[in-house]
CSV table of C-alpha atoms in Angstrom, one decimal:
chain,number,residue,atom,x,y,z
A,1,MET,CA,112.8,89.5,91.8
A,2,ARG,CA,112.8,92.9,93.4
A,3,LYS,CA,115.0,93.7,96.4
A,4,ILE,CA,112.9,94.7,99.3
A,5,LYS,CA,114.0,96.4,102.5
A,6,PHE,CA,111.1,96.3,105.0
A,7,TYR,CA,111.5,98.8,107.8
A,8,ALA,CA,109.1,98.0,110.6
A,9,LEU,CA,108.4,98.3,114.3
A,10,SER,CA,108.0,95.1,116.3
A,11,THR,CA,104.9,96.5,118.0
A,12,CYS,CA,103.1,97.8,114.9
A,13,GLY,CA,99.9,96.1,113.7
A,14,TRP,CA,100.2,97.4,110.2
A,15,CYS,CA,103.8,96.1,110.0
A,16,ARG,CA,102.5,92.7,111.0
A,17,ARG,CA,99.9,92.8,108.3
A,18,THR,CA,102.5,93.9,105.7
A,19,LYS,CA,104.8,91.0,106.8
A,20,LYS,CA,101.9,88.5,106.5
A,21,LEU,CA,101.1,89.8,103.0
A,22,LEU,CA,104.7,89.5,101.9
A,23,ASP,CA,105.0,86.0,103.4
A,24,GLU,CA,101.7,84.8,101.9
A,25,ASN,CA,102.8,85.9,98.5
A,26,GLY,CA,106.3,84.4,98.8
A,27,ALA,CA,108.1,87.7,98.6
A,28,ASP,CA,111.8,87.7,99.5
A,29,TYR,CA,112.7,90.7,101.8
A,30,GLU,CA,115.0,92.0,104.4
A,31,LEU,CA,113.1,92.9,107.5
A,32,ILE,CA,114.5,95.5,109.8
A,33,TYR,CA,112.8,96.1,113.1
A,34,VAL,CA,114.0,99.6,113.8
A,35,ASP,CA,112.8,99.7,117.4
A,36,LEU,CA,114.9,96.6,118.3
A,37,LEU,CA,118.1,98.2,117.0
A,38,GLN,CA,120.3,100.2,119.3
A,39,GLY,CA,122.8,103.0,119.0
A,40,GLU,CA,124.4,103.6,115.7
A,41,GLU,CA,122.5,100.8,114.0
A,42,GLN,CA,119.2,102.4,114.9
A,43,LYS,CA,120.4,105.9,113.9
A,44,LYS,CA,121.5,104.6,110.5
A,45,ALA,CA,118.2,102.7,109.9
A,46,LEU,CA,116.2,105.9,110.8
A,47,GLU,CA,118.3,107.9,108.4
A,48,GLU,CA,117.6,105.4,105.7
A,49,VAL,CA,113.9,105.5,106.4
A,50,SER,CA,113.8,109.3,106.5
A,51,ARG,CA,115.4,109.4,103.1
A,52,TRP,CA,112.3,107.7,101.7
A,53,ASN,CA,109.7,108.7,104.3
A,54,PRO,CA,110.5,112.0,106.2
A,55,ARG,CA,107.5,111.4,108.5
A,56,LEU,CA,109.3,108.2,109.8
A,57,SER,CA,106.1,106.2,109.8
A,58,PHE,CA,105.9,102.4,109.5
A,59,PRO,CA,105.8,100.2,107.7
A,60,THR,CA,108.1,101.5,105.0
A,61,LEU,CA,109.1,99.3,102.1
A,62,VAL,CA,112.0,100.3,99.9
A,63,LEU,CA,112.0,98.5,96.5
A,64,ASP,CA,115.3,98.2,94.6
A,65,ASN,CA,116.5,101.3,96.3
A,66,GLU,CA,114.3,103.2,93.8
A,67,GLU,CA,110.9,103.7,95.3
A,68,ALA,CA,109.1,103.4,98.6
A,69,ILE,CA,105.7,102.3,99.7
A,70,ILE,CA,104.7,103.9,102.9
A,71,GLY,CA,102.1,102.3,105.2
A,72,TYR,CA,100.0,99.2,104.5
A,73,ASP,CA,98.8,99.5,101.0
A,74,GLU,CA,97.9,96.0,99.8
A,75,ALA,CA,97.0,96.9,96.2
A,76,ARG,CA,100.2,99.0,95.7
A,77,ILE,CA,102.4,96.3,97.3
A,78,LYS,CA,100.9,93.6,95.1
A,79,GLU,CA,101.3,95.8,92.0
A,80,ALA,CA,104.9,96.6,92.8
A,81,LEU,CA,105.7,92.9,93.3
A,82,GLY,CA,103.8,91.9,90.1
A,83,LEU,CA,101.3,89.8,92.1
C-alpha cells in the first residue's frame, strides 16, 4: 500500500471530493488540514507542500514521498493507487 500524505484546506470543495474518493476506495492516508495548523506547524506543512507544488494549491497528494498529484484528478488518483 502506498503512503499518502494528503494536504488540504478545511474549506476546500475539491479537497472534500478528494477525501470522499479516497475514503470510498479504502485508501489509507494521512490528512493534514493546513489551514487549521498554526505557527511553526503550519509553516512546516506549507514548506512541504511547496516542495511538491510551488503554487501552493490544494488538494495536494504526496505518494511515497516520490510523486505528487495536484488538484482533484480522479483518474490519476485511481491509477496511482492501483484502483
